[in-house]
Amino acid sequence: MLEAELFGYEEGAFTGSRRGGRAGLFEIAHGGTLFLDEIGEMPLPLQTRLLRVLEEKEVTRVGGHQPVPVDVRVISATHCNLEEDMRQGQFRRDLFYRLSILRLQLPPLHERVADILPLAESFLKVSLAALAAPFSSALRQGLQASETVLVHYDWPGNIRELRNMMERLALFLSVEPTPDLTPQFLQLLLPELARESAKIPAPRLLTPQQALEKFKGDKTAAANYLGISRTTFWRRLKN
């Protein structure tokens, strides 16, 4: 129950409540900062209670009567259009203005092309570490070679979708022998990316010599970029 999670509850407040009650996130965050994600999804009755806590700087636990003073800085985020939600009566105007002292609007991921590859690398590192698997230079080069596939995808789920994809990818890269990370492998493993591959311009591929120059003489990275084996790369380079 979100209300009990935020504001805490007293013993016996509801079936299954913990003996002695429990402090909510506002009490736990006293003197610090509380991040409320997807606040646009919060039900109206809970919005009313949240506004009261922010205005009065005190919280009353579910099933309780004694207010507890809290001093908390609140940071909130949402993917919703809160101004439209306010017009439709789905989000309180007074809460919106109480929260929007400083507003930052982050563009969707597909508009931040330069962020995609660094974020993918970061998420893949974390996911592999959770599986006790290393993030090698070969994997970094494989991601770099797959940059075109990644940046041409629309990312409707934004950063969450990218993180989820890298978690899935890590499951396959954590086994022995570790498969080669190539654009083709990425599209095979993540069909969402494969559906967008037809939109990638045909002239995108370079000659072996151009790829070698692009990756400063790194033959493995150049071969991965072209989606071919090192043997095939060497043969084409000699021809």
PDB file of C-alpha atoms in Angstrom:
ATOM      1  CA  MET A   1       0.000   0.000   0.000  1.00  0.00           C
ATOM      2  CA  LEU A   2       1.601   3.219  -1.203  1.00  0.00           C
ATOM      3  CA  GLU A   3       0.083   5.342   1.554  1.00  0.00           C
ATOM      4  CA  ALA A   4       1.634   3.176   4.271  1.00  0.00           C
ATOM      5  CA  GLU A   5       4.944   3.090   2.391  1.00  0.00           C
ATOM      6  CA  LEU A   6       5.129   6.881   2.277  1.00  0.00           C
ATOM      7  CA  PHE A   7       3.636   7.830   5.612  1.00  0.00           C
ATOM      8  CA  GLY A   8       4.122   4.723   7.747  1.00  0.00           C
ATOM      9  CA  TYR A   9       1.528   2.906   9.838  1.00  0.00           C
ATOM     10  CA  GLU A  10       0.683   2.051  13.419  1.00  0.00           C
ATOM     11  CA  GLU A  11       0.292  -1.459  14.786  1.00  0.00           C
ATOM     12  CA  GLY A  12      -3.073  -2.922  13.819  1.00  0.00           C
ATOM     13  CA  ALA A  13      -3.709  -0.319  11.114  1.00  0.00           C
ATOM     14  CA  PHE A  14      -4.552  -3.082   8.629  1.00  0.00           C
ATOM     15  CA  THR A  15      -4.356  -6.842   8.242  1.00  0.00           C
ATOM     16  CA  GLY A  16      -0.754  -7.958   8.092  1.00  0.00           C
ATOM     17  CA  SER A  17       0.664  -4.794   9.622  1.00  0.00           C
ATOM     18  CA  ARG A  18       3.920  -5.217  11.532  1.00  0.00           C
ATOM     19  CA  ARG A  19       3.870  -5.355  15.327  1.00  0.00           C
ATOM     20  CA  GLY A  20       4.853  -1.973  16.680  1.00  0.00           C
ATOM     21  CA  GLY A  21       4.059  -0.266  13.379  1.00  0.00           C
ATOM     22  CA  ARG A  22       6.540   1.053  10.870  1.00  0.00           C
ATOM     23  CA  ALA A  23       8.012   4.407   9.891  1.00  0.00           C
ATOM     24  CA  GLY A  24       7.270   5.600   6.366  1.00  0.00           C
ATOM     25  CA  LEU A  25       9.671   7.016   3.817  1.00  0.00           C
ATOM     26  CA  PHE A  26       9.042  10.584   4.949  1.00  0.00           C
ATOM     27  CA  GLU A  27      10.122   9.762   8.493  1.00  0.00           C
ATOM     28  CA  ILE A  28      13.119   7.793   7.261  1.00  0.00           C
ATOM     29  CA  ALA A  29      14.175  10.673   4.987  1.00  0.00           C
ATOM     30  CA  HIS A  30      13.891  13.284   7.765  1.00  0.00           C
ATOM     31  CA  GLY A  31      16.699  15.795   7.334  1.00  0.00           C
ATOM     32  CA  GLY A  32      17.426  14.578   3.814  1.00  0.00           C
ATOM     33  CA  THR A  33      15.936  14.125   0.349  1.00  0.00           C
ATOM     34  CA  LEU A  34      13.124  11.854  -0.852  1.00  0.00           C
ATOM     35  CA  PHE A  35      12.766  10.971  -4.539  1.00  0.00           C
ATOM     36  CA  LEU A  36       9.213  10.257  -5.717  1.00  0.00           C
ATOM     37  CA  ASP A  37       9.247   8.625  -9.142  1.00  0.00           C
ATOM     38  CA  GLU A  38       6.225   8.656 -11.487  1.00  0.00           C
ATOM     39  CA  ILE A  39       4.319  11.100  -9.319  1.00  0.00           C
ATOM     40  CA  GLY A  40       1.884  11.631 -12.177  1.00  0.00           C
ATOM     41  CA  GLU A  41       0.477   8.160 -11.460  1.00  0.00           C
ATOM     42  CA  MET A  42      -0.378   9.032  -7.846  1.00  0.00           C
ATOM     43  CA  PRO A  43      -4.133   8.782  -7.047  1.00  0.00           C
ATOM     44  CA  LEU A  44      -5.877  12.067  -6.206  1.00  0.00           C
ATOM     45  CA  PRO A  45      -6.606  11.189  -2.537  1.00  0.00           C
ATOM     46  CA  LEU A  46      -2.917  10.437  -2.010  1.00  0.00           C
ATOM     47  CA  GLN A  47      -1.985  13.687  -3.761  1.00  0.00           C
ATOM     48  CA  THR A  48      -4.103  15.534  -1.203  1.00  0.00           C
ATOM     49  CA  ARG A  49      -2.329  13.869   1.676  1.00  0.00           C
ATOM     50  CA  LEU A  50       1.092  14.482   0.144  1.00  0.00           C
ATOM     51  CA  LEU A  51       0.290  18.179  -0.255  1.00  0.00           C
ATOM     52  CA  ARG A  52      -0.694  18.378   3.407  1.00  0.00           C
ATOM     53  CA  VAL A  53       2.608  16.820   4.463  1.00  0.00           C
ATOM     54  CA  LEU A  54       4.570  19.252   2.304  1.00  0.00           C
ATOM     55  CA  GLU A  55       2.662  22.263   3.603  1.00  0.00           C
ATOM     56  CA  GLU A  56       2.536  21.341   7.292  1.00  0.00           C
ATOM     57  CA  LYS A  57       5.916  19.550   7.460  1.00  0.00           C
ATOM     58  CA  GLU A  58       4.480  16.748   9.541  1.00  0.00           C
ATOM     59  CA  VAL A  59       3.141  13.293   8.819  1.00  0.00           C
ATOM     60  CA  THR A  60       0.549  11.129  10.538  1.00  0.00           C
ATOM     61  CA  ARG A  61       0.946   7.388  10.171  1.00  0.00           C
ATOM     62  CA  VAL A  62      -1.884   5.277   8.772  1.00  0.00           C
ATOM     63  CA  GLY A  63      -4.061   4.270  11.721  1.00  0.00           C
ATOM     64  CA  GLY A  64      -2.395   6.867  13.946  1.00  0.00           C
ATOM     65  CA  HIS A  65      -3.347  10.247  15.383  1.00  0.00           C
ATOM     66  CA  GLN A  66      -0.035  11.739  16.504  1.00  0.00           C
ATOM     67  CA  PRO A  67       1.677  13.989  13.921  1.00  0.00           C
ATOM     68  CA  VAL A  68       5.416  13.434  13.469  1.00  0.00           C
ATOM     69  CA  PRO A  69       7.506  16.466  12.370  1.00  0.00           C
ATOM     70  CA  VAL A  70       9.460  15.873   9.160  1.00  0.00           C
ATOM     71  CA  ASP A  71      11.913  18.069   7.297  1.00  0.00           C
ATOM     72  CA  VAL A  72      12.321  16.553   3.842  1.00  0.00           C
ATOM     73  CA  ARG A  73      13.364  17.913   0.460  1.00  0.00           C
ATOM     74  CA  VAL A  74      11.250  16.248  -2.240  1.00  0.00           C
ATOM     75  CA  ILE A  75      12.406  15.571  -5.791  1.00  0.00           C
ATOM     76  CA  SER A  76       9.797  14.105  -8.119  1.00  0.00           C
ATOM     77  CA  ALA A  77       9.763  12.783 -11.673  1.00  0.00           C
ATOM     78  CA  THR A  78       7.150  11.688 -14.176  1.00  0.00           C
ATOM     79  CA  HIS A  79       6.729  10.752 -17.815  1.00  0.00           C
ATOM     80  CA  CYS A  80       3.205  12.229 -17.791  1.00  0.00           C
ATOM     81  CA  ASN A  81       2.167  15.628 -19.110  1.00  0.00           C
ATOM     82  CA  LEU A  82       1.107  17.090 -15.775  1.00  0.00           C
ATOM     83  CA  GLU A  83      -0.230  20.302 -17.308  1.00  0.00           C
ATOM     84  CA  GLU A  84      -2.629  18.238 -19.425  1.00  0.00           C
ATOM     85  CA  ASP A  85      -3.478  16.080 -16.396  1.00  0.00           C
ATOM     86  CA  MET A  86      -4.321  19.239 -14.430  1.00  0.00           C
ATOM     87  CA  ARG A  87      -6.674  20.396 -17.183  1.00  0.00           C
ATOM     88  CA  GLN A  88      -8.413  17.023 -17.016  1.00  0.00           C
ATOM     89  CA  GLY A  89      -8.616  17.118 -13.226  1.00  0.00           C
ATOM     90  CA  GLN A  90      -6.256  14.171 -12.787  1.00  0.00           C
ATOM     91  CA  PHE A  91      -3.526  16.071 -10.962  1.00  0.00           C
ATOM     92  CA  ARG A  92      -3.891  18.765  -8.303  1.00  0.00           C
ATOM     93  CA  ARG A  93      -2.767  22.229  -9.379  1.00  0.00           C
ATOM     94  CA  ASP A  94      -1.742  23.228  -5.858  1.00  0.00           C
ATOM     95  CA  LEU A  95       0.467  20.137  -5.553  1.00  0.00           C
ATOM     96  CA  PHE A  96       1.973  20.796  -8.979  1.00  0.00           C
ATOM     97  CA  TYR A  97       2.986  24.338  -8.057  1.00  0.00           C
ATOM     98  CA  ARG A  98       4.197  23.202  -4.638  1.00  0.00           C
ATOM     99  CA  LEU A  99       6.534  20.695  -6.282  1.00  0.00           C
ATOM    100  CA  SER A 100       7.644  22.731  -9.297  1.00  0.00           C
ATOM    101  CA  ILE A 101       9.961  25.205  -7.588  1.00  0.00           C
ATOM    102  CA  LEU A 102      12.671  24.074 -10.003  1.00  0.00           C
ATOM    103  CA  ARG A 103      11.594  22.220 -13.137  1.00  0.00           C
ATOM    104  CA  LEU A 104      13.872  20.264 -15.450  1.00  0.00           C
ATOM    105  CA  GLN A 105      12.568  18.713 -18.654  1.00  0.00           C
ATOM    106  CA  LEU A 106      14.655  15.846 -19.997  1.00  0.00           C
ATOM    107  CA  PRO A 107      14.192  15.131 -23.721  1.00  0.00           C
ATOM    108  CA  PRO A 108      13.371  11.534 -24.737  1.00  0.00           C
ATOM    109  CA  LEU A 109      16.345   9.248 -25.225  1.00  0.00           C
ATOM    110  CA  HIS A 110      16.064   9.135 -29.017  1.00  0.00           C
ATOM    111  CA  GLU A 111      16.700  12.893 -29.072  1.00  0.00           C
ATOM    112  CA  ARG A 112      19.883  12.475 -26.996  1.00  0.00           C
ATOM    113  CA  VAL A 113      21.833  10.338 -29.436  1.00  0.00           C
ATOM    114  CA  ALA A 114      25.183  11.144 -27.819  1.00  0.00           C
ATOM    115  CA  ASP A 115      23.968   9.635 -24.518  1.00  0.00           C
ATOM    116  CA  ILE A 116      22.899   6.248 -25.871  1.00  0.00           C
ATOM    117  CA  LEU A 117      26.274   4.534 -26.214  1.00  0.00           C
ATOM    118  CA  PRO A 118      27.716   5.739 -22.852  1.00  0.00           C
ATOM    119  CA  LEU A 119      24.510   4.723 -21.075  1.00  0.00           C
ATOM    120  CA  ALA A 120      24.462   1.327 -22.792  1.00  0.00           C
ATOM    121  CA  GLU A 121      28.060   0.713 -21.717  1.00  0.00           C
ATOM    122  CA  SER A 122      27.325   1.775 -18.137  1.00  0.00           C
ATOM    123  CA  PHE A 123      24.221  -0.431 -17.865  1.00  0.00           C
ATOM    124  CA  LEU A 124      26.020  -3.403 -19.419  1.00  0.00           C
ATOM    125  CA  LYS A 125      28.922  -3.029 -16.978  1.00  0.00           C
ATOM    126  CA  VAL A 126      26.564  -2.977 -13.999  1.00  0.00           C
ATOM    127  CA  SER A 127      24.543  -5.935 -15.300  1.00  0.00           C
ATOM    128  CA  LEU A 128      27.655  -8.026 -15.943  1.00  0.00           C
ATOM    129  CA  ALA A 129      29.078  -7.149 -12.527  1.00  0.00           C
ATOM    130  CA  ALA A 130      25.857  -8.413 -10.932  1.00  0.00           C
ATOM    131  CA  LEU A 131      26.528 -11.727 -12.683  1.00  0.00           C
ATOM    132  CA  ALA A 132      30.206 -11.720 -11.633  1.00  0.00           C
ATOM    133  CA  ALA A 133      31.213 -11.394 -15.287  1.00  0.00           C
ATOM    134  CA  PRO A 134      33.885  -8.994 -16.615  1.00  0.00           C
ATOM    135  CA  PHE A 135      33.348  -6.119 -19.021  1.00  0.00           C
ATOM    136  CA  SER A 136      36.200  -6.581 -21.476  1.00  0.00           C
ATOM    137  CA  SER A 137      37.704  -4.246 -24.038  1.00  0.00           C
ATOM    138  CA  ALA A 138      36.277  -6.563 -26.709  1.00  0.00           C
ATOM    139  CA  LEU A 139      32.765  -5.917 -25.393  1.00  0.00           C
ATOM    140  CA  ARG A 140      33.402  -2.173 -25.392  1.00  0.00           C
ATOM    141  CA  GLN A 141      34.542  -2.401 -29.008  1.00  0.00           C
ATOM    142  CA  GLY A 142      31.501  -4.513 -29.854  1.00  0.00           C
ATOM    143  CA  LEU A 143      29.178  -1.872 -28.423  1.00  0.00           C
ATOM    144  CA  GLN A 144      30.996   0.825 -30.352  1.00  0.00           C
ATOM    145  CA  ALA A 145      30.620  -1.224 -33.520  1.00  0.00           C
ATOM    146  CA  SER A 146      26.879  -1.545 -32.799  1.00  0.00           C
ATOM    147  CA  GLU A 147      26.371   2.177 -32.262  1.00  0.00           C
ATOM    148  CA  THR A 148      24.432   2.639 -35.504  1.00  0.00           C
ATOM    149  CA  VAL A 149      21.943  -0.067 -34.535  1.00  0.00           C
ATOM    150  CA  LEU A 150      21.453   1.482 -31.099  1.00  0.00           C
ATOM    151  CA  VAL A 151      21.016   5.093 -32.187  1.00  0.00           C
ATOM    152  CA  HIS A 152      18.564   4.267 -34.992  1.00  0.00           C
ATOM    153  CA  TYR A 153      16.133   2.670 -32.528  1.00  0.00           C
ATOM    154  CA  ASP A 154      13.360   4.983 -31.289  1.00  0.00           C
ATOM    155  CA  TRP A 155      13.573   3.926 -27.592  1.00  0.00           C
ATOM    156  CA  PRO A 156       9.889   4.407 -26.693  1.00  0.00           C
ATOM    157  CA  GLY A 157      10.679   3.180 -23.181  1.00  0.00           C
ATOM    158  CA  ASN A 158      13.596   5.605 -22.846  1.00  0.00           C
ATOM    159  CA  ILE A 159      16.347   4.803 -20.333  1.00  0.00           C
ATOM    160  CA  ARG A 160      14.353   2.026 -18.650  1.00  0.00           C
ATOM    161  CA  GLU A 161      14.122   0.172 -21.953  1.00  0.00           C
ATOM    162  CA  LEU A 162      17.840   0.597 -22.630  1.00  0.00           C
ATOM    163  CA  ARG A 163      18.688  -0.697 -19.147  1.00  0.00           C
ATOM    164  CA  ASN A 164      16.378  -3.683 -19.638  1.00  0.00           C
ATOM    165  CA  MET A 165      17.999  -4.535 -22.974  1.00  0.00           C
ATOM    166  CA  MET A 166      21.488  -4.383 -21.498  1.00  0.00           C
ATOM    167  CA  GLU A 167      20.384  -6.659 -18.646  1.00  0.00           C
ATOM    168  CA  ARG A 168      19.135  -9.197 -21.191  1.00  0.00           C
ATOM    169  CA  LEU A 169      22.331  -8.864 -23.188  1.00  0.00           C
ATOM    170  CA  ALA A 170      24.432  -9.438 -20.068  1.00  0.00           C
ATOM    171  CA  LEU A 171      22.757 -12.809 -19.478  1.00  0.00           C
ATOM    172  CA  PHE A 172      24.139 -14.088 -22.784  1.00  0.00           C
ATOM    173  CA  LEU A 173      27.530 -12.406 -22.450  1.00  0.00           C
ATOM    174  CA  SER A 174      28.161 -13.846 -18.986  1.00  0.00           C
ATOM    175  CA  VAL A 175      28.531 -17.443 -20.205  1.00  0.00           C
ATOM    176  CA  GLU A 176      31.668 -19.218 -21.418  1.00  0.00           C
ATOM    177  CA  PRO A 177      32.769 -19.041 -24.124  1.00  0.00           C
ATOM    178  CA  THR A 178      31.693 -15.412 -24.394  1.00  0.00           C
ATOM    179  CA  PRO A 179      30.032 -14.787 -27.779  1.00  0.00           C
ATOM    180  CA  ASP A 180      31.315 -11.997 -30.013  1.00  0.00           C
ATOM    181  CA  LEU A 181      29.295  -8.819 -29.584  1.00  0.00           C
ATOM    182  CA  THR A 182      28.498  -7.673 -33.121  1.00  0.00           C
ATOM    183  CA  PRO A 183      25.620  -5.649 -34.617  1.00  0.00           C
ATOM    184  CA  GLN A 184      24.182  -8.887 -36.016  1.00  0.00           C
ATOM    185  CA  PHE A 185      24.372 -10.636 -32.638  1.00  0.00           C
ATOM    186  CA  LEU A 186      22.697  -7.645 -30.988  1.00  0.00           C
ATOM    187  CA  GLN A 187      19.835  -7.648 -33.490  1.00  0.00           C
ATOM    188  CA  LEU A 188      19.408 -11.422 -33.187  1.00  0.00           C
ATOM    189  CA  LEU A 189      19.247 -11.218 -29.414  1.00  0.00           C
ATOM    190  CA  LEU A 190      17.149  -8.044 -29.233  1.00  0.00           C
ATOM    191  CA  PRO A 191      14.471  -8.252 -31.953  1.00  0.00           C
ATOM    192  CA  GLU A 192      13.275  -4.722 -31.150  1.00  0.00           C
ATOM    193  CA  LEU A 193      16.507  -3.415 -32.646  1.00  0.00           C
ATOM    194  CA  ALA A 194      16.271  -5.714 -35.665  1.00  0.00           C
ATOM    195  CA  ARG A 195      12.889  -4.231 -36.622  1.00  0.00           C
ATOM    196  CA  GLU A 196      14.544  -0.834 -36.973  1.00  0.00           C
ATOM    197  CA  SER A 197      17.543  -2.086 -38.971  1.00  0.00           C
ATOM    198  CA  ALA A 198      15.786  -1.504 -42.296  1.00  0.00           C
ATOM    199  CA  LYS A 199      15.767   2.226 -41.532  1.00  0.00           C
ATOM    200  CA  ILE A 200      19.575   2.400 -41.390  1.00  0.00           C
ATOM    201  CA  PRO A 201      20.891   3.996 -44.595  1.00  0.00           C
ATOM    202  CA  ALA A 202      22.639   1.551 -46.942  1.00  0.00           C
ATOM    203  CA  PRO A 203      25.808   3.670 -47.426  1.00  0.00           C
ATOM    204  CA  ARG A 204      26.489   3.355 -43.702  1.00  0.00           C
ATOM    205  CA  LEU A 205      28.982   0.476 -44.125  1.00  0.00           C
ATOM    206  CA  LEU A 206      32.604   1.378 -44.707  1.00  0.00           C
ATOM    207  CA  THR A 207      35.310  -0.425 -46.610  1.00  0.00           C
ATOM    208  CA  PRO A 208      37.708  -2.496 -44.468  1.00  0.00           C
ATOM    209  CA  GLN A 209      40.392   0.170 -44.892  1.00  0.00           C
ATOM    210  CA  GLN A 210      37.992   2.962 -43.857  1.00  0.00           C
ATOM    211  CA  ALA A 211      36.858   0.938 -40.847  1.00  0.00           C
ATOM    212  CA  LEU A 212      40.488   0.336 -39.872  1.00  0.00           C
ATOM    213  CA  GLU A 213      41.151   4.072 -40.017  1.00  0.00           C
ATOM    214  CA  LYS A 214      37.986   4.799 -38.028  1.00  0.00           C
ATOM    215  CA  PHE A 215      39.164   2.536 -35.197  1.00  0.00           C
ATOM    216  CA  LYS A 216      42.786   3.708 -35.360  1.00  0.00           C
ATOM    217  CA  GLY A 217      44.219   0.408 -36.557  1.00  0.00           C
ATOM    218  CA  ASP A 218      42.211  -1.832 -34.183  1.00  0.00           C
ATOM    219  CA  LYS A 219      41.406  -4.766 -36.470  1.00  0.00           C
ATOM    220  CA  THR A 220      39.029  -6.492 -34.032  1.00  0.00           C
ATOM    221  CA  ALA A 221      36.934  -3.345 -33.572  1.00  0.00           C
ATOM    222  CA  ALA A 222      36.928  -2.712 -37.329  1.00  0.00           C
ATOM    223  CA  ALA A 223      35.779  -6.279 -38.045  1.00  0.00           C
ATOM    224  CA  ASN A 224      33.047  -6.041 -35.389  1.00  0.00           C
ATOM    225  CA  TYR A 225      31.908  -2.728 -36.837  1.00  0.00           C
ATOM    226  CA  LEU A 226      31.480  -4.339 -40.251  1.00  0.00           C
ATOM    227  CA  GLY A 227      29.852  -7.399 -38.705  1.00  0.00           C
ATOM    228  CA  ILE A 228      32.397  -9.850 -40.103  1.00  0.00           C
ATOM    229  CA  SER A 229      35.002 -12.183 -38.623  1.00  0.00           C
ATOM    230  CA  ARG A 230      38.664 -11.194 -38.317  1.00  0.00           C
ATOM    231  CA  THR A 231      39.533 -13.776 -40.990  1.00  0.00           C
ATOM    232  CA  THR A 232      37.047 -12.293 -43.445  1.00  0.00           C
ATOM    233  CA  PHE A 233      38.246  -8.810 -42.540  1.00  0.00           C
ATOM    234  CA  TRP A 234      41.867  -9.762 -43.289  1.00  0.00           C
ATOM    235  CA  ARG A 235      40.886 -11.331 -46.611  1.00  0.00           C
ATOM    236  CA  ARG A 236      38.925  -8.266 -47.721  1.00  0.00           C
ATOM    237  CA  LEU A 237      41.691  -5.965 -46.532  1.00  0.00           C
ATOM    238  CA  LYS A 238      44.271  -7.802 -48.673  1.00  0.00           C
ATOM    239  CA  ASN A 239      42.002  -7.719 -51.698  1.00  0.00           C
TER     240      ASN A 239
END
